[in-house]
Amino acid sequence: MNAIVAMALYAFLGAAAAGLGGAGVLWLIRRRSLTASLTVVAAVAVCAMLAGTLVVAWAMFLSSHDLYVVTTVVAMAAVVSLATALLLGRWVVARSRALTLATRSFGDGGDFAAPTGPATAELSALSRELAATSRKLAESRDRERALETSRRELVAWISHDLRTPLAGLRAMSEALEDGVAADPDRYLRQIRTEVER
């Protein structure tokens, strides 16, 4: 029983060392592409397995032939894992880029058209949110256009309704200035009435 606990501890320590190294690499490349991060995660998984296996093999004093076989198996698993991580990363990055290009369209006043094809659950949810935001922006632009049209109509109506009384006020004030008004008090009362109206 103690031998099993010791092997488990050795395997854990070897894997933990690889995991800590991988965490450091992930922190260093945190602003890089998702493809790089997925590749590091796959490499860390394989390295952790290899480190744990090698530590246990060393502790068990395996023959060099057995150690070679174990290392070869782990190396093949590493190749498959890294290839899978690269393919997955490139696919997710391609979908992200397509989503970025589609997003630019509605920022310029267009409608958002989600990219076609399969996507991860997160990218699909993001596409739905962007489509909803695009609809809200289109509705807001339509409301803004309607308000602007209403404002212009209001200004046109007000200017039309003010033109006639202002023309009368101007004519009466000019008549008073020129001294041709027959009854200046009546003109002044009329001006005051028009101004109050």
PDB file of C-alpha atoms in Angstrom:
ATOM      1  CA  MET A   1       0.000   0.000   0.000  1.00  0.00           C
ATOM      2  CA  ASN A   2       2.857   2.400   0.844  1.00  0.00           C
ATOM      3  CA  ALA A   3       4.430   1.721  -2.555  1.00  0.00           C
ATOM      4  CA  ILE A   4       1.199   2.760  -4.325  1.00  0.00           C
ATOM      5  CA  VAL A   5       0.963   5.951  -2.256  1.00  0.00           C
ATOM      6  CA  ALA A   6       4.604   6.742  -2.997  1.00  0.00           C
ATOM      7  CA  MET A   7       4.107   6.166  -6.741  1.00  0.00           C
ATOM      8  CA  ALA A   8       0.991   8.347  -6.714  1.00  0.00           C
ATOM      9  CA  LEU A   9       2.940  11.060  -4.916  1.00  0.00           C
ATOM     10  CA  TYR A  10       5.823  10.820  -7.401  1.00  0.00           C
ATOM     11  CA  ALA A  11       3.399  10.935 -10.333  1.00  0.00           C
ATOM     12  CA  PHE A  12       1.612  13.932  -8.815  1.00  0.00           C
ATOM     13  CA  LEU A  13       4.860  15.817  -8.223  1.00  0.00           C
ATOM     14  CA  GLY A  14       6.056  15.196 -11.786  1.00  0.00           C
ATOM     15  CA  ALA A  15       2.703  16.222 -13.261  1.00  0.00           C
ATOM     16  CA  ALA A  16       2.431  19.255 -10.956  1.00  0.00           C
ATOM     17  CA  ALA A  17       5.844  20.496 -12.102  1.00  0.00           C
ATOM     18  CA  ALA A  18       4.720  20.270 -15.732  1.00  0.00           C
ATOM     19  CA  GLY A  19       1.411  21.952 -14.824  1.00  0.00           C
ATOM     20  CA  LEU A  20       3.143  24.854 -13.073  1.00  0.00           C
ATOM     21  CA  GLY A  21       5.464  25.319 -16.037  1.00  0.00           C
ATOM     22  CA  GLY A  22       2.474  25.309 -18.381  1.00  0.00           C
ATOM     23  CA  ALA A  23       0.630  27.831 -16.215  1.00  0.00           C
ATOM     24  CA  GLY A  24       3.645  30.130 -16.445  1.00  0.00           C
ATOM     25  CA  VAL A  25       3.745  29.796 -20.233  1.00  0.00           C
ATOM     26  CA  LEU A  26      -0.013  30.463 -20.448  1.00  0.00           C
ATOM     27  CA  TRP A  27       0.444  33.598 -18.351  1.00  0.00           C
ATOM     28  CA  LEU A  28       3.229  34.788 -20.650  1.00  0.00           C
ATOM     29  CA  ILE A  29       1.160  34.265 -23.814  1.00  0.00           C
ATOM     30  CA  ARG A  30      -2.170  35.428 -22.354  1.00  0.00           C
ATOM     31  CA  ARG A  31      -2.596  38.081 -25.076  1.00  0.00           C
ATOM     32  CA  ARG A  32      -1.830  35.713 -27.926  1.00  0.00           C
ATOM     33  CA  SER A  33      -4.154  33.703 -30.100  1.00  0.00           C
ATOM     34  CA  LEU A  34      -6.455  31.039 -28.713  1.00  0.00           C
ATOM     35  CA  THR A  35      -4.634  28.562 -30.942  1.00  0.00           C
ATOM     36  CA  ALA A  36      -1.408  29.131 -29.002  1.00  0.00           C
ATOM     37  CA  SER A  37      -3.206  28.739 -25.664  1.00  0.00           C
ATOM     38  CA  LEU A  38      -4.894  25.494 -26.712  1.00  0.00           C
ATOM     39  CA  THR A  39      -1.581  24.139 -27.979  1.00  0.00           C
ATOM     40  CA  VAL A  40       0.068  24.945 -24.654  1.00  0.00           C
ATOM     41  CA  VAL A  41      -2.788  23.280 -22.747  1.00  0.00           C
ATOM     42  CA  ALA A  42      -2.454  20.124 -24.865  1.00  0.00           C
ATOM     43  CA  ALA A  43       1.331  20.181 -24.450  1.00  0.00           C
ATOM     44  CA  VAL A  44       0.971  20.620 -20.681  1.00  0.00           C
ATOM     45  CA  ALA A  45      -1.398  17.654 -20.480  1.00  0.00           C
ATOM     46  CA  VAL A  46       1.014  15.448 -22.406  1.00  0.00           C
ATOM     47  CA  CYS A  47       4.066  16.736 -20.518  1.00  0.00           C
ATOM     48  CA  ALA A  48       2.307  16.205 -17.180  1.00  0.00           C
ATOM     49  CA  MET A  49       1.495  12.647 -18.176  1.00  0.00           C
ATOM     50  CA  LEU A  50       5.050  12.080 -19.428  1.00  0.00           C
ATOM     51  CA  ALA A  51       6.626  13.634 -16.321  1.00  0.00           C
ATOM     52  CA  GLY A  52       4.436  11.572 -14.005  1.00  0.00           C
ATOM     53  CA  THR A  53       5.160   8.409 -15.979  1.00  0.00           C
ATOM     54  CA  LEU A  54       8.907   9.041 -16.081  1.00  0.00           C
ATOM     55  CA  VAL A  55       9.100   9.787 -12.358  1.00  0.00           C
ATOM     56  CA  VAL A  56       7.184   6.626 -11.526  1.00  0.00           C
ATOM     57  CA  ALA A  57       9.302   4.609 -14.005  1.00  0.00           C
ATOM     58  CA  TRP A  58      12.443   5.987 -12.405  1.00  0.00           C
ATOM     59  CA  ALA A  59      11.137   5.193  -8.928  1.00  0.00           C
ATOM     60  CA  MET A  60      10.225   1.659 -10.023  1.00  0.00           C
ATOM     61  CA  PHE A  61      13.574   1.109 -11.722  1.00  0.00           C
ATOM     62  CA  LEU A  62      12.034   0.056 -15.029  1.00  0.00           C
ATOM     63  CA  SER A  63      14.335  -1.342 -17.654  1.00  0.00           C
ATOM     64  CA  SER A  64      15.517   0.994 -20.386  1.00  0.00           C
ATOM     65  CA  HIS A  65      13.442  -0.964 -22.919  1.00  0.00           C
ATOM     66  CA  ASP A  66      10.222  -0.494 -20.897  1.00  0.00           C
ATOM     67  CA  LEU A  67      11.019   3.172 -20.394  1.00  0.00           C
ATOM     68  CA  TYR A  68      11.562   3.550 -24.152  1.00  0.00           C
ATOM     69  CA  VAL A  69       8.185   1.943 -24.884  1.00  0.00           C
ATOM     70  CA  VAL A  70       6.367   4.176 -22.383  1.00  0.00           C
ATOM     71  CA  THR A  71       8.061   7.286 -23.757  1.00  0.00           C
ATOM     72  CA  THR A  72       7.173   6.324 -27.338  1.00  0.00           C
ATOM     73  CA  VAL A  73       3.505   5.820 -26.417  1.00  0.00           C
ATOM     74  CA  VAL A  74       3.398   9.193 -24.665  1.00  0.00           C
ATOM     75  CA  ALA A  75       5.135  10.875 -27.627  1.00  0.00           C
ATOM     76  CA  MET A  76       2.493   9.515 -30.031  1.00  0.00           C
ATOM     77  CA  ALA A  77      -0.236  10.769 -27.696  1.00  0.00           C
ATOM     78  CA  ALA A  78       1.512  14.147 -27.705  1.00  0.00           C
ATOM     79  CA  VAL A  79       1.487  14.340 -31.500  1.00  0.00           C
ATOM     80  CA  VAL A  80      -2.228  13.550 -31.664  1.00  0.00           C
ATOM     81  CA  SER A  81      -3.063  15.944 -28.809  1.00  0.00           C
ATOM     82  CA  LEU A  82      -1.089  18.827 -30.297  1.00  0.00           C
ATOM     83  CA  ALA A  83      -2.566  18.281 -33.773  1.00  0.00           C
ATOM     84  CA  THR A  84      -6.078  18.256 -32.295  1.00  0.00           C
ATOM     85  CA  ALA A  85      -5.393  21.406 -30.277  1.00  0.00           C
ATOM     86  CA  LEU A  86      -4.023  23.189 -33.344  1.00  0.00           C
ATOM     87  CA  LEU A  87      -7.034  22.223 -35.473  1.00  0.00           C
ATOM     88  CA  LEU A  88      -9.495  23.246 -32.766  1.00  0.00           C
ATOM     89  CA  GLY A  89      -7.659  26.503 -32.126  1.00  0.00           C
ATOM     90  CA  ARG A  90      -7.533  27.436 -35.798  1.00  0.00           C
ATOM     91  CA  TRP A  91     -11.240  26.656 -36.200  1.00  0.00           C
ATOM     92  CA  VAL A  92     -12.234  28.779 -33.181  1.00  0.00           C
ATOM     93  CA  VAL A  93      -9.977  31.638 -34.315  1.00  0.00           C
ATOM     94  CA  ALA A  94     -11.462  31.520 -37.822  1.00  0.00           C
ATOM     95  CA  ARG A  95     -14.989  31.693 -36.359  1.00  0.00           C
ATOM     96  CA  SER A  96     -13.936  34.584 -34.110  1.00  0.00           C
ATOM     97  CA  ARG A  97     -12.520  36.503 -37.067  1.00  0.00           C
ATOM     98  CA  ALA A  98     -15.688  35.937 -39.093  1.00  0.00           C
ATOM     99  CA  LEU A  99     -17.715  37.223 -36.145  1.00  0.00           C
ATOM    100  CA  THR A 100     -15.447  40.274 -35.854  1.00  0.00           C
ATOM    101  CA  LEU A 101     -15.927  41.108 -39.540  1.00  0.00           C
ATOM    102  CA  ALA A 102     -19.699  40.692 -39.237  1.00  0.00           C
ATOM    103  CA  THR A 103     -19.712  42.978 -36.190  1.00  0.00           C
ATOM    104  CA  ARG A 104     -18.052  45.817 -38.084  1.00  0.00           C
ATOM    105  CA  SER A 105     -21.019  46.044 -40.466  1.00  0.00           C
ATOM    106  CA  PHE A 106     -23.568  47.176 -37.909  1.00  0.00           C
ATOM    107  CA  GLY A 107     -21.222  49.669 -36.303  1.00  0.00           C
ATOM    108  CA  ASP A 108     -21.344  51.621 -39.565  1.00  0.00           C
ATOM    109  CA  GLY A 109     -25.136  51.692 -39.669  1.00  0.00           C
ATOM    110  CA  GLY A 110     -25.677  48.323 -41.321  1.00  0.00           C
ATOM    111  CA  ASP A 111     -27.390  45.238 -39.977  1.00  0.00           C
ATOM    112  CA  PHE A 112     -25.523  42.439 -38.243  1.00  0.00           C
ATOM    113  CA  ALA A 113     -25.464  39.207 -40.220  1.00  0.00           C
ATOM    114  CA  ALA A 114     -24.113  36.329 -38.144  1.00  0.00           C
ATOM    115  CA  PRO A 115     -21.578  34.141 -39.946  1.00  0.00           C
ATOM    116  CA  THR A 116     -22.967  30.853 -41.153  1.00  0.00           C
ATOM    117  CA  GLY A 117     -21.673  27.482 -40.130  1.00  0.00           C
ATOM    118  CA  PRO A 118     -21.141  25.707 -36.834  1.00  0.00           C
ATOM    119  CA  ALA A 119     -19.698  27.605 -33.895  1.00  0.00           C
ATOM    120  CA  THR A 120     -18.963  27.003 -30.258  1.00  0.00           C
ATOM    121  CA  ALA A 121     -21.755  27.644 -27.760  1.00  0.00           C
ATOM    122  CA  GLU A 122     -20.037  30.838 -26.581  1.00  0.00           C
ATOM    123  CA  LEU A 123     -19.621  32.238 -30.094  1.00  0.00           C
ATOM    124  CA  SER A 124     -23.219  31.336 -30.942  1.00  0.00           C
ATOM    125  CA  ALA A 125     -24.437  33.139 -27.811  1.00  0.00           C
ATOM    126  CA  LEU A 126     -22.293  36.137 -28.730  1.00  0.00           C
ATOM    127  CA  SER A 127     -23.752  36.115 -32.260  1.00  0.00           C
ATOM    128  CA  ARG A 128     -27.284  36.131 -30.828  1.00  0.00           C
ATOM    129  CA  GLU A 129     -26.443  39.051 -28.517  1.00  0.00           C
ATOM    130  CA  LEU A 130     -24.880  40.996 -31.369  1.00  0.00           C
ATOM    131  CA  ALA A 131     -27.944  40.367 -33.540  1.00  0.00           C
ATOM    132  CA  ALA A 132     -30.207  41.641 -30.737  1.00  0.00           C
ATOM    133  CA  THR A 133     -27.986  44.707 -30.289  1.00  0.00           C
ATOM    134  CA  SER A 134     -28.074  45.330 -34.033  1.00  0.00           C
ATOM    135  CA  ARG A 135     -31.892  45.241 -33.992  1.00  0.00           C
ATOM    136  CA  LYS A 136     -31.984  47.676 -31.063  1.00  0.00           C
ATOM    137  CA  LEU A 137     -29.582  50.026 -32.846  1.00  0.00           C
ATOM    138  CA  ALA A 138     -31.693  49.890 -36.022  1.00  0.00           C
ATOM    139  CA  GLU A 139     -34.828  50.702 -34.005  1.00  0.00           C
ATOM    140  CA  SER A 140     -32.982  53.551 -32.298  1.00  0.00           C
ATOM    141  CA  ARG A 141     -31.829  54.941 -35.656  1.00  0.00           C
ATOM    142  CA  ASP A 142     -35.411  54.743 -36.966  1.00  0.00           C
ATOM    143  CA  ARG A 143     -36.703  56.590 -33.872  1.00  0.00           C
ATOM    144  CA  GLU A 144     -33.992  59.208 -34.304  1.00  0.00           C
ATOM    145  CA  ARG A 145     -34.954  59.738 -37.946  1.00  0.00           C
ATOM    146  CA  ALA A 146     -38.636  60.039 -37.000  1.00  0.00           C
ATOM    147  CA  LEU A 147     -37.815  62.559 -34.261  1.00  0.00           C
ATOM    148  CA  GLU A 148     -35.662  64.587 -36.643  1.00  0.00           C
ATOM    149  CA  THR A 149     -38.467  64.612 -39.212  1.00  0.00           C
ATOM    150  CA  SER A 150     -40.957  65.710 -36.543  1.00  0.00           C
ATOM    151  CA  ARG A 151     -38.594  68.445 -35.366  1.00  0.00           C
ATOM    152  CA  ARG A 152     -38.177  69.777 -38.898  1.00  0.00           C
ATOM    153  CA  GLU A 153     -41.927  69.757 -39.468  1.00  0.00           C
ATOM    154  CA  LEU A 154     -42.485  71.569 -36.167  1.00  0.00           C
ATOM    155  CA  VAL A 155     -39.920  74.234 -37.041  1.00  0.00           C
ATOM    156  CA  ALA A 156     -41.501  74.638 -40.489  1.00  0.00           C
ATOM    157  CA  TRP A 157     -44.996  74.996 -39.004  1.00  0.00           C
ATOM    158  CA  ILE A 158     -43.839  77.450 -36.339  1.00  0.00           C
ATOM    159  CA  SER A 159     -41.949  79.570 -38.845  1.00  0.00           C
ATOM    160  CA  HIS A 160     -44.986  79.542 -41.154  1.00  0.00           C
ATOM    161  CA  ASP A 161     -47.358  80.472 -38.308  1.00  0.00           C
ATOM    162  CA  LEU A 162     -45.038  83.267 -37.136  1.00  0.00           C
ATOM    163  CA  ARG A 163     -44.454  84.738 -40.590  1.00  0.00           C
ATOM    164  CA  THR A 164     -47.912  86.336 -40.973  1.00  0.00           C
ATOM    165  CA  PRO A 165     -48.100  88.038 -37.543  1.00  0.00           C
ATOM    166  CA  LEU A 166     -44.474  89.169 -37.801  1.00  0.00           C
ATOM    167  CA  ALA A 167     -45.114  90.652 -41.223  1.00  0.00           C
ATOM    168  CA  GLY A 168     -48.077  92.587 -39.747  1.00  0.00           C
ATOM    169  CA  LEU A 169     -46.015  93.783 -36.774  1.00  0.00           C
ATOM    170  CA  ARG A 170     -43.284  94.921 -39.103  1.00  0.00           C
ATOM    171  CA  ALA A 171     -45.718  96.822 -41.310  1.00  0.00           C
ATOM    172  CA  MET A 172     -47.297  98.551 -38.291  1.00  0.00           C
ATOM    173  CA  SER A 173     -43.910  99.472 -36.763  1.00  0.00           C
ATOM    174  CA  GLU A 174     -42.725 100.875 -40.103  1.00  0.00           C
ATOM    175  CA  ALA A 175     -45.940 102.899 -40.394  1.00  0.00           C
ATOM    176  CA  LEU A 176     -45.304 104.301 -36.904  1.00  0.00           C
ATOM    177  CA  GLU A 177     -41.661 105.077 -37.721  1.00  0.00           C
ATOM    178  CA  ASP A 178     -42.585 106.812 -40.969  1.00  0.00           C
ATOM    179  CA  GLY A 179     -45.351 108.761 -39.258  1.00  0.00           C
ATOM    180  CA  VAL A 180     -48.025 107.582 -41.707  1.00  0.00           C
ATOM    181  CA  ALA A 181     -50.161 105.844 -39.063  1.00  0.00           C
ATOM    182  CA  ALA A 182     -53.479 107.666 -38.760  1.00  0.00           C
ATOM    183  CA  ASP A 183     -54.119 106.429 -35.209  1.00  0.00           C
ATOM    184  CA  PRO A 184     -50.752 105.571 -33.533  1.00  0.00           C
ATOM    185  CA  ASP A 185     -52.414 104.401 -30.270  1.00  0.00           C
ATOM    186  CA  ARG A 186     -54.503 101.878 -32.180  1.00  0.00           C
ATOM    187  CA  TYR A 187     -51.335 100.616 -33.914  1.00  0.00           C
ATOM    188  CA  LEU A 188     -49.535 100.268 -30.559  1.00  0.00           C
ATOM    189  CA  ARG A 189     -52.495  98.356 -29.056  1.00  0.00           C
ATOM    190  CA  GLN A 190     -52.620  96.126 -32.124  1.00  0.00           C
ATOM    191  CA  ILE A 191     -48.859  95.480 -31.845  1.00  0.00           C
ATOM    192  CA  ARG A 192     -49.217  94.572 -28.156  1.00  0.00           C
ATOM    193  CA  THR A 193     -52.170  92.253 -28.925  1.00  0.00           C
ATOM    194  CA  GLU A 194     -50.206  90.483 -31.677  1.00  0.00           C
ATOM    195  CA  VAL A 195     -47.124  90.126 -29.461  1.00  0.00           C
ATOM    196  CA  GLU A 196     -49.171  88.619 -26.624  1.00  0.00           C
ATOM    197  CA  ARG A 197     -50.907  86.278 -29.039  1.00  0.00           C
TER     198      ARG A 197
END
